[in-house]
PDB file of C-alpha atoms in Angstrom:
ATOM      1  CA  VAL A 419     204.929-168.164 -67.199  1.00 39.00           C
ATOM      2  CA  ARG A 420     202.431-169.868 -69.519  1.00 43.00           C
ATOM      3  CA  ASN A 421     203.450-170.958 -72.901  1.00 49.00           C
ATOM      4  CA  SER A 422     202.113-168.464 -76.028  1.00 50.00           C
ATOM      5  CA  ARG A 423     200.950-172.053 -77.532  1.00 54.00           C
ATOM      6  CA  ASP A 424     198.872-173.374 -74.587  1.00 56.00           C
ATOM      7  CA  SER A 425     195.383-172.217 -73.998  1.00 61.00           C
ATOM      8  CA  SER A 426     194.210-171.041 -71.090  1.00 63.00           C
ATOM      9  CA  MET A 427     192.051-174.099 -70.181  1.00 64.00           C
ATOM     10  CA  SER A 428     195.209-175.935 -70.776  1.00 73.00           C
ATOM     11  CA  TYR A 429     197.209-174.062 -68.855  1.00 71.00           C
ATOM     12  CA  PHE A 430     195.075-174.457 -65.693  1.00 73.00           C
ATOM     13  CA  VAL A 431     193.957-177.924 -65.921  1.00 75.00           C
ATOM     14  CA  ARG A 432     197.986-178.677 -65.577  1.00 79.00           C
ATOM     15  CA  GLY A 433     198.617-175.954 -62.929  1.00 83.00           C
ATOM     16  CA  TYR A 434     195.634-175.476 -60.789  1.00 86.00           C
ATOM     17  CA  GLU A 435     196.852-177.710 -57.978  1.00 88.00           C
ATOM     18  CA  SER A 436     199.730-175.223 -57.670  1.00 87.00           C
ATOM     19  CA  LEU A 437     197.923-172.032 -57.758  1.00 84.00           C
ATOM     20  CA  ILE A 438     194.365-172.905 -55.663  1.00 89.00           C
ATOM     21  CA  THR A 439     194.826-172.387 -51.889  1.00 89.00           C
ATOM     22  CA  LYS A 440     192.388-172.158 -49.340  1.00 90.00           C
ATOM     23  CA  GLU A 441     191.966-168.378 -49.684  1.00 87.00           C
ATOM     24  CA  TRP A 442     190.581-168.622 -53.107  1.00 85.00           C
ATOM     25  CA  VAL A 443     186.981-168.300 -54.109  1.00 82.00           C
ATOM     26  CA  CYS A 444     186.855-170.446 -57.353  1.00 86.00           C
ATOM     27  CA  LEU A 445     183.609-169.503 -59.148  1.00 84.00           C
ATOM     28  CA  VAL A 446     182.736-172.086 -62.076  1.00 86.00           C
ATOM     29  CA  SER A 447     180.546-171.292 -64.669  1.00 83.00           C
ATOM     30  CA  GLY A 448     179.622-171.172 -68.793  1.00 84.00           C
ATOM     31  CA  TYR A 449     177.939-174.984 -68.694  1.00 87.00           C
ATOM     32  CA  HIS A 450     175.207-173.468 -71.010  1.00 85.00           C
ATOM     33  CA  LEU A 451     178.299-173.494 -73.758  1.00 87.00           C
ATOM     34  CA  LEU A 452     179.245-177.130 -73.375  1.00 89.00           C
ATOM     35  CA  THR A 453     177.605-179.496 -76.709  1.00 90.00           C
ATOM     36  CA  GLU A 454     176.129-182.939 -76.130  1.00 91.00           C
ATOM     37  CA  SER A 455     179.227-184.025 -78.383  1.00 92.00           C
ATOM     38  CA  VAL A 456     181.454-182.840 -76.168  1.00 90.00           C
ATOM     39  CA  ILE A 457     180.745-184.900 -72.843  1.00 92.00           C
ATOM     40  CA  THR A 458     181.866-188.149 -73.159  1.00 93.00           C
ATOM     41  CA  PRO A 459     182.747-190.565 -70.097  1.00 93.00           C
ATOM     42  CA  GLU A 460     186.137-189.527 -70.303  1.00 93.00           C
ATOM     43  CA  PHE A 461     185.318-185.605 -70.272  1.00 92.00           C
ATOM     44  CA  ARG A 462     182.635-186.392 -67.311  1.00 93.00           C
ATOM     45  CA  ALA A 463     185.685-188.540 -65.507  1.00 92.00           C
ATOM     46  CA  LYS A 464     187.942-186.044 -65.894  1.00 90.00           C
ATOM     47  CA  HIS A 465     185.806-183.135 -64.845  1.00 90.00           C
ATOM     48  CA  SER A 466     184.633-185.181 -61.870  1.00 90.00           C
ATOM     49  CA  ALA A 467     187.963-185.507 -60.508  1.00 91.00           C
ATOM     50  CA  ILE A 468     189.112-182.161 -61.442  1.00 91.00           C
ATOM     51  CA  LEU A 469     186.370-180.971 -59.778  1.00 91.00           C
ATOM     52  CA  ALA A 470     186.708-182.795 -56.710  1.00 90.00           C
ATOM     53  CA  ARG A 471     190.103-181.431 -56.073  1.00 92.00           C
ATOM     54  CA  MET A 472     189.682-177.956 -56.485  1.00 91.00           C
ATOM     55  CA  ALA A 473     186.826-178.329 -53.972  1.00 90.00           C
ATOM     56  CA  GLU A 474     189.341-179.896 -51.228  1.00 92.00           C
ATOM     57  CA  LEU A 475     191.843-177.102 -52.517  1.00 93.00           C
ATOM     58  CA  ALA A 476     189.631-173.684 -52.313  1.00 91.00           C
ATOM     59  CA  GLY A 477     187.912-172.244 -49.328  1.00 90.00           C
ATOM     60  CA  TRP A 478     184.492-171.887 -51.486  1.00 89.00           C
ATOM     61  CA  LEU A 479     183.815-173.085 -54.665  1.00 90.00           C
ATOM     62  CA  HIS A 480     180.816-171.412 -56.211  1.00 89.00           C
ATOM     63  CA  PHE A 481     178.767-172.624 -59.504  1.00 88.00           C
ATOM     64  CA  GLU A 482     176.876-169.757 -61.292  1.00 83.00           C
ATOM     65  CA  ILE A 483     173.558-171.670 -63.306  1.00 83.00           C
ATOM     66  CA  ALA A 484     173.001-170.925 -66.872  1.00 79.00           C
ATOM     67  CA  TYR A 485     170.060-172.838 -67.875  1.00 79.00           C
ATOM     68  CA  THR A 486     170.630-175.009 -71.432  1.00 84.00           C
ATOM     69  CA  PRO A 487     168.508-177.349 -73.339  1.00 84.00           C
ATOM     70  CA  VAL A 488     171.350-179.948 -73.862  1.00 88.00           C
ATOM     71  CA  LEU A 489     169.956-183.092 -71.397  1.00 86.00           C
ATOM     72  CA  ALA A 490     173.630-184.431 -71.332  1.00 89.00           C
ATOM     73  CA  VAL A 491     174.509-180.907 -69.645  1.00 90.00           C
ATOM     74  CA  HIS A 492     172.008-181.043 -67.229  1.00 86.00           C
ATOM     75  CA  SER A 493     173.074-184.236 -66.049  1.00 87.00           C
ATOM     76  CA  LEU A 494     176.945-182.804 -65.918  1.00 90.00           C
ATOM     77  CA  ILE A 495     175.359-179.975 -63.496  1.00 89.00           C
ATOM     78  CA  LEU A 496     173.258-181.985 -61.268  1.00 86.00           C
ATOM     79  CA  ASP A 497     175.081-185.014 -60.386  1.00 87.00           C
ATOM     80  CA  ASP A 498     178.678-184.261 -60.971  1.00 88.00           C
ATOM     81  CA  LEU A 499     179.104-180.438 -60.428  1.00 88.00           C
ATOM     82  CA  LEU A 500     176.778-179.522 -57.832  1.00 86.00           C
ATOM     83  CA  PRO A 501     177.709-182.383 -55.456  1.00 85.00           C
ATOM     84  CA  HIS A 502     181.437-180.911 -54.952  1.00 88.00           C
ATOM     85  CA  ALA A 503     180.163-177.074 -55.005  1.00 90.00           C
ATOM     86  CA  THR A 504     179.984-175.010 -51.851  1.00 90.00           C
ATOM     87  CA  SER A 505     177.259-172.287 -53.055  1.00 89.00           C
ATOM     88  CA  VAL A 506     175.163-172.418 -56.307  1.00 89.00           C
ATOM     89  CA  GLY A 507     173.774-169.158 -57.917  1.00 86.00           C
ATOM     90  CA  LEU A 508     170.751-168.593 -59.843  1.00 85.00           C
ATOM     91  CA  ASN A 509     167.597-166.451 -60.867  1.00 82.00           C
ATOM     92  CA  GLU A 510     164.022-166.858 -61.006  1.00 82.00           C
ATOM     93  CA  VAL A 511     163.923-167.934 -64.844  1.00 81.00           C
ATOM     94  CA  GLU A 512     166.813-170.628 -64.180  1.00 85.00           C
ATOM     95  CA  LEU A 513     164.870-171.991 -61.143  1.00 88.00           C
ATOM     96  CA  GLY A 514     161.978-172.545 -63.139  1.00 88.00           C
ATOM     97  CA  LEU A 515     163.520-174.223 -66.045  1.00 86.00           C
ATOM     98  CA  PHE A 516     165.265-176.782 -63.339  1.00 88.00           C
ATOM     99  CA  ALA A 517     162.195-177.244 -61.719  1.00 90.00           C
ATOM    100  CA  LYS A 518     159.687-178.230 -64.797  1.00 89.00           C
ATOM    101  CA  ASP A 519     163.040-180.752 -66.043  1.00 86.00           C
ATOM    102  CA  ILE A 520     163.113-182.467 -61.977  1.00 89.00           C
ATOM    103  CA  PHE A 521     159.788-182.172 -60.855  1.00 92.00           C
ATOM    104  CA  ALA A 522     156.928-183.444 -62.841  1.00 92.00           C
ATOM    105  CA  ASP A 523     154.144-181.657 -61.111  1.00 94.00           C
ATOM    106  CA  TYR A 524     155.734-178.338 -61.500  1.00 93.00           C
ATOM    107  CA  GLN A 525     153.730-175.356 -62.309  1.00 91.00           C
ATOM    108  CA  GLU A 526     154.973-171.712 -63.310  1.00 86.00           C
ATOM    109  CA  THR A 527     152.239-170.771 -61.043  1.00 89.00           C
ATOM    110  CA  ASP A 528     154.060-172.065 -57.985  1.00 89.00           C
ATOM    111  CA  ALA A 529     155.383-170.269 -54.948  1.00 86.00           C
ATOM    112  CA  CYS A 530     158.963-169.179 -55.829  1.00 83.00           C
ATOM    113  CA  ASP A 531     159.788-169.962 -52.234  1.00 82.00           C
ATOM    114  CA  VAL A 532     158.598-173.556 -52.720  1.00 88.00           C
ATOM    115  CA  THR A 533     160.297-174.451 -55.480  1.00 90.00           C
ATOM    116  CA  LEU A 534     163.630-173.037 -54.324  1.00 88.00           C
ATOM    117  CA  LYS A 535     163.280-175.096 -51.109  1.00 88.00           C
ATOM    118  CA  ARG A 536     162.445-178.070 -53.454  1.00 91.00           C
ATOM    119  CA  PHE A 537     165.192-177.735 -55.867  1.00 90.00           C
ATOM    120  CA  HIS A 538     167.534-177.203 -52.684  1.00 89.00           C
ATOM    121  CA  ALA A 539     166.385-180.634 -51.290  1.00 90.00           C
ATOM    122  CA  ALA A 540     166.809-182.267 -54.929  1.00 89.00           C
ATOM    123  CA  ILE A 541     170.380-181.351 -55.077  1.00 86.00           C
ATOM    124  CA  ALA A 542     170.913-182.051 -51.286  1.00 86.00           C
ATOM    125  CA  GLN A 543     169.828-185.544 -52.394  1.00 86.00           C
ATOM    126  CA  ARG A 544     172.215-185.608 -55.361  1.00 83.00           C
ATOM    127  CA  ALA A 545     175.251-184.541 -53.083  1.00 80.00           C
ATOM    128  CA  GLY A 546     174.832-187.957 -51.047  1.00 79.00           C
ATOM    129  CA  ASP A 547     177.340-187.881 -48.183  1.00 80.00           C
ATOM    130  CA  HIS A 548     179.108-184.174 -49.430  1.00 80.00           C
ATOM    131  CA  PRO A 549     177.034-180.992 -47.458  1.00 83.00           C
ATOM    132  CA  ALA A 550     174.461-179.873 -49.969  1.00 84.00           C
ATOM    133  CA  PRO A 551     175.484-176.637 -51.353  1.00 89.00           C
ATOM    134  CA  ALA A 552     173.746-173.137 -50.141  1.00 88.00           C
ATOM    135  CA  ILE A 553     171.784-171.595 -52.657  1.00 87.00           C
ATOM    136  CA  PHE A 554     171.780-167.886 -53.530  1.00 84.00           C
ATOM    137  CA  PHE A 555     168.987-166.930 -55.077  1.00 82.00           C
ATOM    138  CA  HIS A 556     168.403-163.200 -57.214  1.00 73.00           C
ATOM    139  CA  THR A 557     165.707-161.945 -58.647  1.00 69.00           C
ATOM    140  CA  ALA A 558     164.771-157.986 -59.350  1.00 59.00           C
ATOM    141  CA  GLY A 559     164.151-156.815 -55.633  1.00 55.00           C
ATOM    142  CA  LEU A 560     164.448-160.418 -54.055  1.00 61.00           C
ATOM    143  CA  TYR A 561     167.918-161.759 -52.181  1.00 66.00           C
ATOM    144  CA  CYS A 562     167.619-164.773 -50.554  1.00 70.00           C
ATOM    145  CA  SER A 563     169.620-167.978 -49.250  1.00 75.00           C
ATOM    146  CA  VAL A 564     169.199-171.505 -48.398  1.00 80.00           C
ATOM    147  CA  ASP A 565     171.799-173.680 -46.903  1.00 80.00           C
ATOM    148  CA  THR A 566     171.339-176.467 -44.369  1.00 74.00           C
ATOM    149  CA  SER A 567     174.852-176.416 -42.981  1.00 76.00           C
ATOM    150  CA  ASN A 568     175.391-172.934 -41.331  1.00 74.00           C
ATOM    151  CA  ARG A 569     177.986-171.737 -43.668  1.00 73.00           C
ATOM    152  CA  VAL A 570     175.866-168.760 -44.709  1.00 71.00           C
ATOM    153  CA  ASP A 571     174.614-165.569 -42.683  1.00 73.00           C
ATOM    154  CA  HIS A 572     171.164-165.530 -44.330  1.00 66.00           C
ATOM    155  CA  ALA A 573     170.002-162.244 -42.899  1.00 72.00           C
ATOM    156  CA  ALA A 574     173.399-160.330 -44.202  1.00 71.00           C
ATOM    157  CA  PHE A 575     172.528-161.585 -47.886  1.00 65.00           C
ATOM    158  CA  ALA A 576     169.206-160.655 -47.765  1.00 64.00           C
ATOM    159  CA  ALA A 577     170.012-157.260 -46.092  1.00 71.00           C
ATOM    160  CA  SER A 578     172.957-156.826 -48.350  1.00 67.00           C
ATOM    161  CA  ALA A 579     171.709-155.723 -51.846  1.00 62.00           C
ATOM    162  CA  ALA A 580     168.812-153.683 -50.015  1.00 71.00           C
ATOM    163  CA  ARG A 581     171.116-151.348 -48.577  1.00 78.00           C
ATOM    164  CA  ALA A 582     172.295-150.568 -52.072  1.00 80.00           C
ATOM    165  CA  GLU A 583     170.936-147.911 -54.627  1.00 85.00           C
ATOM    166  CA  ALA A 584     168.764-149.783 -56.770  1.00 82.00           C
ATOM    167  CA  HIS A 585     166.366-148.701 -60.289  1.00 80.00           C
ATOM    168  CA  PRO A 586     162.452-148.782 -59.892  1.00 82.00           C
ATOM    169  CA  ASN A 587     162.288-152.284 -61.505  1.00 76.00           C
ATOM    170  CA  GLY A 588     164.591-153.446 -58.471  1.00 73.00           C
ATOM    171  CA  TYR A 589     167.875-154.016 -60.257  1.00 77.00           C
ATOM    172  CA  LEU A 590     171.068-152.395 -58.594  1.00 79.00           C
ATOM    173  CA  LYS A 591     172.543-149.358 -59.724  1.00 84.00           C
ATOM    174  CA  LEU A 592     176.040-149.379 -60.383  1.00 85.00           C
ATOM    175  CA  THR A 593     177.974-146.235 -59.308  1.00 87.00           C
ATOM    176  CA  GLN A 594     180.425-146.297 -62.229  1.00 83.00           C
ATOM    177  CA  PRO A 595     179.641-148.001 -65.620  1.00 77.00           C
ATOM    178  CA  GLY A 596     181.082-151.313 -66.092  1.00 73.00           C
ATOM    179  CA  ARG A 597     182.685-151.319 -62.800  1.00 76.00           C
ATOM    180  CA  THR A 598     181.128-153.602 -60.119  1.00 75.00           C
ATOM    181  CA  PHE A 599     180.903-150.574 -57.468  1.00 83.00           C
ATOM    182  CA  THR A 600     177.502-149.902 -55.665  1.00 84.00           C
ATOM    183  CA  SER A 601     176.020-146.800 -53.348  1.00 86.00           C
ATOM    184  CA  VAL A 602     177.417-148.554 -50.662  1.00 82.00           C
ATOM    185  CA  PRO A 603     181.233-149.084 -49.794  1.00 79.00           C
ATOM    186  CA  GLY A 604     181.861-152.883 -49.414  1.00 73.00           C
ATOM    187  CA  ILE A 605     179.146-153.953 -51.235  1.00 76.00           C
ATOM    188  CA  PHE A 606     179.722-155.104 -55.022  1.00 74.00           C
ATOM    189  CA  ALA A 607     177.135-156.128 -57.861  1.00 73.00           C
ATOM    190  CA  ALA A 608     178.466-158.630 -60.318  1.00 63.00           C
ATOM    191  CA  GLY A 609     175.675-160.845 -63.089  1.00 62.00           C
ATOM    192  CA  ASP A 610     172.027-160.269 -63.212  1.00 64.00           C
ATOM    193  CA  VAL A 611     171.503-158.425 -60.012  1.00 70.00           C
ATOM    194  CA  SER A 612     172.434-154.958 -62.023  1.00 71.00           C
ATOM    195  CA  ASP A 613     171.709-156.589 -65.660  1.00 68.00           C
ATOM    196  CA  HIS A 614     168.110-155.973 -66.293  1.00 65.00           C
ATOM    197  CA  VAL A 615     168.666-156.263 -70.159  1.00 66.00           C
ATOM    198  CA  TYR A 616     170.765-159.884 -70.671  1.00 60.00           C
ATOM    199  CA  ARG A 617     169.585-161.534 -67.343  1.00 54.00           C
ATOM    200  CA  GLN A 618     172.355-164.349 -67.544  1.00 53.00           C
ATOM    201  CA  ALA A 619     173.984-165.083 -64.096  1.00 45.00           C
ATOM    202  CA  VAL A 620     177.155-166.421 -65.611  1.00 47.00           C
ATOM    203  CA  VAL A 621     178.089-162.768 -67.248  1.00 49.00           C
ATOM    204  CA  ALA A 622     179.015-162.743 -63.276  1.00 48.00           C
ATOM    205  CA  ALA A 623     182.025-164.576 -63.884  1.00 48.00           C
ATOM    206  CA  GLY A 624     183.125-161.858 -66.979  1.00 48.00           C
ATOM    207  CA  VAL A 625     183.171-158.776 -64.676  1.00 49.00           C
ATOM    208  CA  GLU A 626     185.813-156.836 -63.599  1.00 48.00           C
ATOM    209  CA  PRO A 627     187.031-158.140 -60.536  1.00 47.00           C
ATOM    210  CA  LEU A 628     187.261-156.234 -57.432  1.00 44.00           C
ATOM    211  CA  PRO A 629     189.750-153.812 -56.937  1.00 45.00           C
ATOM    212  CA  PRO A 630     192.790-154.941 -54.872  1.00 42.00           C
ATOM    213  CA  SER A 631     192.349-152.229 -52.551  1.00 43.00           C
ATOM    214  CA  THR A 632     188.654-152.915 -51.420  1.00 42.00           C
ATOM    215  CA  GLN A 633     189.339-156.813 -51.451  1.00 41.00           C
ATOM    216  CA  SER A 634     188.779-157.853 -47.584  1.00 42.00           C
ATOM    217  CA  ALA A 635     186.852-160.004 -45.684  1.00 41.00           C
ATOM    218  CA  GLY A 636     184.238-157.027 -45.115  1.00 43.00           C
ATOM    219  CA  SER A 637     183.941-156.983 -49.177  1.00 45.00           C
ATOM    220  CA  LEU A 638     180.882-158.636 -50.272  1.00 47.00           C
ATOM    221  CA  LEU A 639     179.658-159.381 -54.025  1.00 47.00           C
ATOM    222  CA  VAL A 640     176.313-159.947 -54.673  1.00 48.00           C
TER     223      VAL A 640
END
């Protein structure tokens, strides 16, 4: 039982190795909230060590990108986090903003699928000896994945959201307000695939988790 004087973060950092198992899908997000003053060499060293250990313990380590103008956070994401991630999720806005930073010749008129492949190649290069993280890309009415390690069923991912009822603008309809249920049993929507107001992928981390009765290998969260 956590001591009431502990913060949630300090409790997690001290005890995560006894909590995480291969049955876990770990979702990492919130990096857009970091400030440059926080990212010291000591912070980066500890951060990288924890990510490496989480990737070793968990069955899957997913990172939801939310863009930030803080350059030190860009480096933290691209050089420290993505090499340890199994997958990364982002939308067309975040893709364009990061592409503008990474590629000197990037133009906003560039085809999205071309930019997505370039981005995946760039993070694969940074991953070094680690397998490049799979990319789950989502924008209104379009869901696709990029993976060179055969961990993702691309057809199933692309078709999953298409099976669920959507608004005319392409965003998925939730059958129960404030919940993740869609019109198709076993397919759940979290984050900006159902949010056409705030458009922040990071909100996926804060939505209500799947009910225990629906958690199974056949359930899919998009």
